[in-house]
XYZ file of C-alpha atoms in Angstrom:
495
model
C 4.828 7.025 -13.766
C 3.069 9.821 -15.487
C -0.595 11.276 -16.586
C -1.978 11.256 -19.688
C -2.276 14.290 -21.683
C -4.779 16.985 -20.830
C -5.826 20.279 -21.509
C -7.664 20.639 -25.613
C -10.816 18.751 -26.277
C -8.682 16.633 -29.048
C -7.108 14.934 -25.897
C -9.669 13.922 -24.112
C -10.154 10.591 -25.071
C -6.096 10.393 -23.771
C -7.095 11.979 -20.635
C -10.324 9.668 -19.898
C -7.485 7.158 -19.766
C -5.274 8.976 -17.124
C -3.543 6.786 -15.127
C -0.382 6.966 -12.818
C 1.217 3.815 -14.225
C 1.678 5.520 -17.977
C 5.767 5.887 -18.091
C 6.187 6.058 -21.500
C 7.123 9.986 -20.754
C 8.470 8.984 -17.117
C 11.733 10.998 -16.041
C 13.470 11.134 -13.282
C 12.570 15.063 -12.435
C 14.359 14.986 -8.789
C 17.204 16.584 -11.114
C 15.168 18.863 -12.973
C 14.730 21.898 -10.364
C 13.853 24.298 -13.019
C 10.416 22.404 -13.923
C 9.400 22.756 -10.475
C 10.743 26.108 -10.248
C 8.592 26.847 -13.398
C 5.275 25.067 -11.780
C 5.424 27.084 -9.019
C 5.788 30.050 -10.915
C 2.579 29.576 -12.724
C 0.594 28.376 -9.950
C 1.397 31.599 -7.721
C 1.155 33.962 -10.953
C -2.346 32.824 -11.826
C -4.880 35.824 -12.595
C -8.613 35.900 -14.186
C -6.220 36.957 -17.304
C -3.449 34.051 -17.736
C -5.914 31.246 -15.586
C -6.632 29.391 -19.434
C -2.885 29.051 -20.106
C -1.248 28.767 -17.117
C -3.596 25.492 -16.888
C -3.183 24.183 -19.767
C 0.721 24.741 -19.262
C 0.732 22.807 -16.019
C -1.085 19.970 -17.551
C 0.690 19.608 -20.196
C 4.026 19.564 -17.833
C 2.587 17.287 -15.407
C 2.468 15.235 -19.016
C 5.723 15.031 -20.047
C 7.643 14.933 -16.196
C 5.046 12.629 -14.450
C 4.663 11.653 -10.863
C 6.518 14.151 -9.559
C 5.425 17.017 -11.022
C 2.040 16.134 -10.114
C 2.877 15.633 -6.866
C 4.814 18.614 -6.828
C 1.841 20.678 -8.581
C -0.857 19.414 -5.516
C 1.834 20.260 -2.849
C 2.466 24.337 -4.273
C -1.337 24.164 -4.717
C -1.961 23.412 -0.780
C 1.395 25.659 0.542
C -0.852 28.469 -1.653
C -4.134 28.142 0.059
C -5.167 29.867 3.686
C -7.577 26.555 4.116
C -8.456 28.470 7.672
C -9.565 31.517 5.820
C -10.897 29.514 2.288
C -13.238 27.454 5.020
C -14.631 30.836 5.790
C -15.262 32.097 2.281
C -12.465 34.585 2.788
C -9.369 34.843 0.641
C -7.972 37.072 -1.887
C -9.132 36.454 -5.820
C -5.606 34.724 -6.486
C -6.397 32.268 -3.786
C -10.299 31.478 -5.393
C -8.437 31.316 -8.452
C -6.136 28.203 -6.846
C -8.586 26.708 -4.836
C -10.800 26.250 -7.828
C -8.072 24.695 -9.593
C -7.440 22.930 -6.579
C -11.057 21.859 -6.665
C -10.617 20.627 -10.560
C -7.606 18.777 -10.124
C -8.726 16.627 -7.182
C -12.059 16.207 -9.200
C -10.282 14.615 -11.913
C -7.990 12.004 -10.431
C -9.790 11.182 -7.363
C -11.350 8.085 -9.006
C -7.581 6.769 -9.620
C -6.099 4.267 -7.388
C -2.989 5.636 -6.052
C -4.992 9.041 -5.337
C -4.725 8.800 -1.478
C -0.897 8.048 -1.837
C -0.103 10.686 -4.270
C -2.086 13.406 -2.652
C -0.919 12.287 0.799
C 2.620 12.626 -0.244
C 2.224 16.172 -1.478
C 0.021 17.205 1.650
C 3.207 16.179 4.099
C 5.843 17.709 1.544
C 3.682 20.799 2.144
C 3.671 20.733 6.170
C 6.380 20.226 8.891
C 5.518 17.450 11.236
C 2.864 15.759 11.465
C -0.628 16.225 10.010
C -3.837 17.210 12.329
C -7.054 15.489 11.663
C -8.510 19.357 11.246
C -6.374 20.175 8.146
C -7.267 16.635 6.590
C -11.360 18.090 7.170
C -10.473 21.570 5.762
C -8.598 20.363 3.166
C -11.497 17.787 1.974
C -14.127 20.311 2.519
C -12.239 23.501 0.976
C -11.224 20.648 -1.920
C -15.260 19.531 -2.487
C -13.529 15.796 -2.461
C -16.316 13.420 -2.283
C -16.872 10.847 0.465
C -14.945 8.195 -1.410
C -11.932 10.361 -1.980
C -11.940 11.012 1.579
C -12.063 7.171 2.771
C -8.968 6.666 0.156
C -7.174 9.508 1.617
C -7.592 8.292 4.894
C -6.354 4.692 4.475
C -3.328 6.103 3.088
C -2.802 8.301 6.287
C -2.345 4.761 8.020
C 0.444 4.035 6.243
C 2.691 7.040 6.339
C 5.876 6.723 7.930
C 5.224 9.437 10.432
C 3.533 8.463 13.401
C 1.760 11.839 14.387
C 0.461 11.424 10.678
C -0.818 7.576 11.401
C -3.150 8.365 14.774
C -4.531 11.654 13.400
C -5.539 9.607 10.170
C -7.154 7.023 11.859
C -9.150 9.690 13.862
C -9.844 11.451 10.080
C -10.873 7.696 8.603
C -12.690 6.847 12.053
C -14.962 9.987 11.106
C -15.282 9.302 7.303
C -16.336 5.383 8.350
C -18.943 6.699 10.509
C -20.453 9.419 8.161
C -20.124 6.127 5.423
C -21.967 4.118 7.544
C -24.689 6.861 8.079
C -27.779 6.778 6.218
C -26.647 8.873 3.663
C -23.554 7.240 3.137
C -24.890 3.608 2.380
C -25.591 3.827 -0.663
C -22.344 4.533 -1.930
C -20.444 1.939 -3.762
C -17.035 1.911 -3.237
C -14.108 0.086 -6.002
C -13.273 -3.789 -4.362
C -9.613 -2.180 -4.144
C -10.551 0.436 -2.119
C -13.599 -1.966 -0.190
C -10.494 -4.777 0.509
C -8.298 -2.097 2.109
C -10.772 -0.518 4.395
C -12.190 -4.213 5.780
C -7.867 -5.188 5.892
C -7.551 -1.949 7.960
C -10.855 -2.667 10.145
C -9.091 -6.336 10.386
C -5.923 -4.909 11.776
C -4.102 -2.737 14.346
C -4.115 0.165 12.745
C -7.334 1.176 13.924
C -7.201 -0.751 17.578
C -6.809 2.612 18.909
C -9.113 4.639 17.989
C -12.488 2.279 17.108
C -13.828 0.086 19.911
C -13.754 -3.865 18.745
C -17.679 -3.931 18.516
C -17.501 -0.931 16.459
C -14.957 -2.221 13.989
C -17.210 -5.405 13.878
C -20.498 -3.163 12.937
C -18.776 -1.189 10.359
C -16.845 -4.505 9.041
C -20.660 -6.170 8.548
C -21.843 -2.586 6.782
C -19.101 -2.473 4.623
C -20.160 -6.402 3.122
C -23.683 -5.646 3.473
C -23.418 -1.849 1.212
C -21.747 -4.512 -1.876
C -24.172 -7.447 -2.258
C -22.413 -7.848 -5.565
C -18.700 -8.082 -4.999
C -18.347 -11.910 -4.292
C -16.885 -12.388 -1.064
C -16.575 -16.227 -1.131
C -14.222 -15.862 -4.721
C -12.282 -12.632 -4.354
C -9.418 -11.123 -2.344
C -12.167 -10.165 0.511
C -12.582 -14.220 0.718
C -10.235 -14.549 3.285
C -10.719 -10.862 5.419
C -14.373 -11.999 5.525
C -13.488 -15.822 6.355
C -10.956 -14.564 8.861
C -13.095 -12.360 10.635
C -15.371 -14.925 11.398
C -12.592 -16.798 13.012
C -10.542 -14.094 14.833
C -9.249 -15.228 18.241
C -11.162 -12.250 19.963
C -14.504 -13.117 18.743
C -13.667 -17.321 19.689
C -14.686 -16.038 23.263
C -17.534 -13.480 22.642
C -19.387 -15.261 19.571
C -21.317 -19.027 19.424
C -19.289 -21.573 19.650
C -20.731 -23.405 17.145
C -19.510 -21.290 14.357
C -16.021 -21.322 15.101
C -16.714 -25.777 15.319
C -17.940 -25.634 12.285
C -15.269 -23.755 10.550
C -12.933 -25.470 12.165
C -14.775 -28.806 10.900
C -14.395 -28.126 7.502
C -10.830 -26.628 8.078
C -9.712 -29.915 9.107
C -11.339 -31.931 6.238
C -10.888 -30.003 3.251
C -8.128 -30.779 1.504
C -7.989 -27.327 -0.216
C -8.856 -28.180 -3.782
C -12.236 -29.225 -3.696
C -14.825 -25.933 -5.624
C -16.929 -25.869 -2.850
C -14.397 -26.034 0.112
C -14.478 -23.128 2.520
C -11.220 -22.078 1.312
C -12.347 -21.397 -2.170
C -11.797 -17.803 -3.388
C -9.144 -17.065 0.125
C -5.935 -16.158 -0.507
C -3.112 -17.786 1.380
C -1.294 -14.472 1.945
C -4.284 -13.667 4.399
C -4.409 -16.885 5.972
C -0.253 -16.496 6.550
C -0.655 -13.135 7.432
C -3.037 -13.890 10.322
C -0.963 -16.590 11.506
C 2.658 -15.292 10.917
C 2.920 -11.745 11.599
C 4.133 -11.266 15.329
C 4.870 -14.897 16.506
C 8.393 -15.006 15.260
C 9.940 -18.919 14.841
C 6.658 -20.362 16.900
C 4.370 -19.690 13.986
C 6.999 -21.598 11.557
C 4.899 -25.134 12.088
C 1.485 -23.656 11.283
C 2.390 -22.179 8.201
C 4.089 -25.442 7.036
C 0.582 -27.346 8.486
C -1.796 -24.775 6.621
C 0.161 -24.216 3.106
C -0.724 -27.542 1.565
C -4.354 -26.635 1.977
C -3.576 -24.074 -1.325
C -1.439 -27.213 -3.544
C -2.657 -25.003 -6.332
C -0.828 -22.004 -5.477
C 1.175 -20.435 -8.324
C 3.247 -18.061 -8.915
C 1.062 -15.253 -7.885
C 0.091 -16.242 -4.809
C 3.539 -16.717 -3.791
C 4.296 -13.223 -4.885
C 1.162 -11.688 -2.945
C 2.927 -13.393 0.101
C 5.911 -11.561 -0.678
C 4.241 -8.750 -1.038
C 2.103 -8.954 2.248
C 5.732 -9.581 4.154
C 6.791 -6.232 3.088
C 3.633 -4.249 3.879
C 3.596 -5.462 7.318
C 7.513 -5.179 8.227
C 6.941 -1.749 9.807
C 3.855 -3.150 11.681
C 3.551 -3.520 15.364
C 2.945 -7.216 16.082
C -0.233 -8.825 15.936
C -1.077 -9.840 20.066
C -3.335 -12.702 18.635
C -0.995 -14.140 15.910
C -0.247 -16.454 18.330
C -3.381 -18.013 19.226
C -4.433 -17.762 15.362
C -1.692 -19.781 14.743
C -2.465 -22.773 17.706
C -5.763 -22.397 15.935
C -5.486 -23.509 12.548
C -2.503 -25.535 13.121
C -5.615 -27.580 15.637
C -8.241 -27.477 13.011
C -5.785 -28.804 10.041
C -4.203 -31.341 12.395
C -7.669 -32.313 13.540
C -7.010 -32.069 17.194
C -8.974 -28.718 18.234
C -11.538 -31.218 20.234
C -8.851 -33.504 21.509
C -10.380 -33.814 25.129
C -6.788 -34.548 26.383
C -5.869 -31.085 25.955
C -6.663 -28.904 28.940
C -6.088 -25.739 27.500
C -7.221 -24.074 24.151
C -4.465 -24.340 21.354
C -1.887 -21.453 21.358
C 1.248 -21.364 19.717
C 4.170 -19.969 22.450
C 5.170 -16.132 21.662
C 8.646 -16.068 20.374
C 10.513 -12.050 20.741
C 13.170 -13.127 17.555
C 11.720 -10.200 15.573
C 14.984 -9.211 14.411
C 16.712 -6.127 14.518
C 15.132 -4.465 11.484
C 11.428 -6.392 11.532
C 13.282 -9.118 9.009
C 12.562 -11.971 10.728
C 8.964 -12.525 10.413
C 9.358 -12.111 7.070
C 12.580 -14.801 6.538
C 10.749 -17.391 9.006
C 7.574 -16.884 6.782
C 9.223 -17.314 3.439
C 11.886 -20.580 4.424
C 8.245 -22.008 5.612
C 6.411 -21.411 2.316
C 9.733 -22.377 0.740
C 9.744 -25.829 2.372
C 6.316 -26.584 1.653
C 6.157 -25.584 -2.177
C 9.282 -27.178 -3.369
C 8.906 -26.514 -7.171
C 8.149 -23.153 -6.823
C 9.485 -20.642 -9.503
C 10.990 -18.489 -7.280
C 12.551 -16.583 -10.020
C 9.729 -15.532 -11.830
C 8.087 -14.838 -7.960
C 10.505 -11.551 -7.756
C 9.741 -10.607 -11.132
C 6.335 -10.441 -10.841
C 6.333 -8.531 -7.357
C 6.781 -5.004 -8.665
C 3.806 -5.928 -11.158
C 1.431 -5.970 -8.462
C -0.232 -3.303 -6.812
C 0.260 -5.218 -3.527
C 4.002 -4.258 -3.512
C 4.402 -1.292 -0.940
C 7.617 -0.302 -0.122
C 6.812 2.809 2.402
C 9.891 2.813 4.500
C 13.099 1.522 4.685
C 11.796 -1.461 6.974
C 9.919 -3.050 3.972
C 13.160 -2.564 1.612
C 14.903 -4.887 4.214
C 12.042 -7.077 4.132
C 12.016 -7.116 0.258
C 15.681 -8.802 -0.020
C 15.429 -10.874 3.274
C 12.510 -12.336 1.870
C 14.931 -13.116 -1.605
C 17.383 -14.347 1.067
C 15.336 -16.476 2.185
C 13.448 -17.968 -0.722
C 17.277 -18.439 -2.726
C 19.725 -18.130 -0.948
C 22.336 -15.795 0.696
C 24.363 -16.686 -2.429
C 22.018 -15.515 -5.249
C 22.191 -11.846 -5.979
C 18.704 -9.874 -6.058
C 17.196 -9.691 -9.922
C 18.034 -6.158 -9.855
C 17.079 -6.418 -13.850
C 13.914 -6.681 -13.058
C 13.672 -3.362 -11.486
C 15.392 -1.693 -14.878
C 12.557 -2.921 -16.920
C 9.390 -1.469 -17.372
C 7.036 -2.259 -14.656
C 3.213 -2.060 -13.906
C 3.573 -0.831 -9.959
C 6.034 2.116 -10.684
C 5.497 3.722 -7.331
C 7.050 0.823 -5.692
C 10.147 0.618 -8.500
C 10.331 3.989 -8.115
C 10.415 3.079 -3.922
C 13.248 0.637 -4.224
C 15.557 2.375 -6.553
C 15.679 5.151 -3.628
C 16.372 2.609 -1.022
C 19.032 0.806 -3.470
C 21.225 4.022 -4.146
C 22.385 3.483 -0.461
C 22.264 0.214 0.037
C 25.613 -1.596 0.903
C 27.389 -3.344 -1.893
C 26.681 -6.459 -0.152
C 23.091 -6.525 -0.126
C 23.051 -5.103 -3.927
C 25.583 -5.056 -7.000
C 24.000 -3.678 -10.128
C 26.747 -4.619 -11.430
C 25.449 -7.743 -11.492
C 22.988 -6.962 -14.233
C 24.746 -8.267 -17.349
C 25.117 -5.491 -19.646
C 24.175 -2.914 -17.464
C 27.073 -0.624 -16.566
C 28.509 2.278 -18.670
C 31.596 2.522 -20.253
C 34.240 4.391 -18.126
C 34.826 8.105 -20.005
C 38.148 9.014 -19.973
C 39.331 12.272 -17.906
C 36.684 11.838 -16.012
C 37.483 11.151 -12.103
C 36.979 7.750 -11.476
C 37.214 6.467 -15.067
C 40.607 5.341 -14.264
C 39.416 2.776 -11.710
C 36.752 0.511 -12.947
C 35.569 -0.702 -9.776
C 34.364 2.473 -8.250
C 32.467 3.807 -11.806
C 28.213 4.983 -10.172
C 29.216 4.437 -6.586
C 30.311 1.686 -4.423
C 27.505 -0.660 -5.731
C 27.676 0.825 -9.046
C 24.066 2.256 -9.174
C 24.940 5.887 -10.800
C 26.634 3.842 -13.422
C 23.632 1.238 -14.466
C 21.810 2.095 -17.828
């Protein structure tokens, strides 16, 4: 991953461009300490005098290393900055000087996607512990990042592997989705990315704690409302909107007529008709709602929904994938199991069976597995056994091309290769050559590789990529045993 170019005006057209997917110049700088050695250096150095260059320097580093030395650059920019005394106006001139290049920087990639994640990762490098939802509003208000910035920041905080971290982030987004939904937030028009994440977060746990239901409802209904033009009955929010309508809390509270209806035409569409209320919803939302938390009991819905998509390719198996890993360090969703009883009723046709005395709910199963696998194996055999000429092959290769693929923890690394496990086999080895390769999603290639270095030589072999390990050099230790050459799954020794 790396930035484009930036500094003279004969670059700009390269840096309009910018992106953190470029890796034509990508490196892996964990082993080059003096180029962070040498950012910090000219970040705490900077004077009125040397401000010009020591910019243009750093950008033109962050050029050629990348990722990290971007996210190395943010992280000695906020370990640099009093944000206590800068919210004050006070501060010496070095620390203006920073916090107005502070102020540039987050000016110029806030409108790129990974933007929460990257600056995120450098705000928790930068501080022990957990974050506090006060140094999140200092930082955005010492920063000048603009509302939209903000809202991306604080999804990411929901994500982040430490759990202080999570709740004050969902107090920080709680705050941001409130001053959004104010009247002079309304009129801001967010990216769909960025629009799908915040209604997927308002759809899940993540915010359970800190927003009342009826709140997350309200805001939910805003966010739609605020984007009359992104088509909600086509794209990815299809099936958050379509779901939200149909979400076991609101079957109690909202008209029962609704939920008939949907139910209705759940039960005779047969999924490929243009103007069936599935059109435009992806399946890994409709498994998602009705997998996630149930364990085994939610294997028979998934096997009676999938053949409403029979047009699902090999993208849509991949965003299931995908969804399995984002969700393996979830908590488990309480109403997966009456989701589940619910559209296994409507596609069986038997939600208004008057023999049944009680209202369709799949049995909770506890056979989460040690590690959160399980979900995501009982999930994957089902889609397996329903799409029986799927390319499952081509499935895993595609996976690290979409921006889907989040591999935050260790949990979702497990999830990645149970998930293979499940789909081929115990017996087929993981295409670690696909990970070699140039990819699209380089944050999560990045995110396996440092999960692989460690992983047991049972679960990966890249010596199992044909072609793929160096030569042994002789007089070197190990070179005399063949077997052992880049570590006991041979990942120091892949090319």
């Amino acid at each position: 991953p790396g930035l484009a170019a930036r500094g003279s005006a004969g670059e700009a057209e390269s840096r309009a461009s910018c992106t953190f997917r470029r890796v034509e110049n990508a490196t892996m700088v964990s082993f080059a300490q003096p180029l962070f050695w040498q950012i910090r250096y000219l970040i705490t150095g900077l004077s009125k005098k040397n401000y010009k260059s020591s910019v243009s320097e750093l950008h033109h580093l962050i050029s050629l290393y990348g990722y990290d030395a971007q996210v190395f650059f943010l992280r000695t920019l906020i370990e640099e900055i009093q944000f206590q005394d800068a919210k004050h106006g006070g501060g010496s001139g070095r620390d203006q000087l920073k916090i107005q290049l502070l102020q540039n920087e987050l000016k110029e990639i806030e409108n790129e996607e990974q933007f929460g994640v990257i600056l995120l990762q450098a705000i928790e490098a930068s501080r022990d512990g957990g974050l506090l939802e006060d140094f999140f509003a200092h930082l955005c208000r010492v920063g000048k990042l603009q509302l939209r910035g903000q809202l991306t920041l604080g999804v990411a905080t929901l994500h982040s592997v430490n759990e202080a971290t999570r709740r004050e982030g969902a107090k920080f987004l709680r705050t941001k989705l409130r001053e959004y939904s104010s009247p002079g937030g309304r009129g801001l028009k967010l990216p769909e990315t960025l629009l799908h994440t915040l209604l997927a977060a308002l759809r899940g746990p993540e915010l359970e704690e800190t927003l009342e239901e009826r709140d997350r409802d309200t805001l939910f209904k805003q966010l739609i409302d605020s984007h009359p033009d992104v088509d909600t009955s086509r794209n990815p929010c299809a099936g958050l909107v379509h779901l939200q309508r149909m979400s076991p809390s609101r079957l109690a509270r909202h008209e029962k007529r609704t939920v008939v209806a949907d139910l209705t035409l759940l039960a005779t569409s047969s999924g490929s008709s243009s103007d069936g209320p599935l059109e435009g919803i992806r399946a890994c939302d409709i498994v998602e709602e009705i997998g996630r938390g149930s364990g085994s009991a939610s294997s028979q819905a998934i096997r009676d929904v999938m053949p409403l998509f029979p047009g699902i390719g090999t993208r849509g198996l991949a965003e299931i994938i995908c969804m399995c890993v984002r969700t393996a360090g979830a908590p488990p969703d309480t109403h997966a199991n009456l989701a589940a009883g619910v559209f296994s009723a409507a596609v069986r046709d038997t939600w208004n069976d008057p023999s049944t005395s009680t209202f369709p709910q799949i049995e909770a199963s506890s056979d989460r597995g040690a590690e959160g696998t399980q979900d995501t194996t009982i999930i994957v055999e089902a889609v397996r056994d329903t799409v029986p000429d799927a390319k499952w092959g081509e499935v895993f290769e595609l996976v690290f091309d979409l921006p889907e693929l989040q591999l935050n923890d260790r949990r979702g690394f497990q999830a990645l290769l149970a998930a293979h496990r499940a789909a081929r086999g115990s017996g087929e080895a993981f295409p670690l050559g696909a990970i070699l390769r140039l990819r699209k999603n380089t944050r999560a290639q990045l995110q396996f590789l440092r999960f692989a270095v460690d992983a047991e030589v049972a679960q990966l072999n890249f010596a199992s990529v044909p072609k793929s390990l160096l030569q042994p050099v002789p007089g070197l230790p190990g070179a005399e045993d063949a077997s052992r050459i880049g570590g006991a799954n041979h990942c120091w020794g892949c090319r």
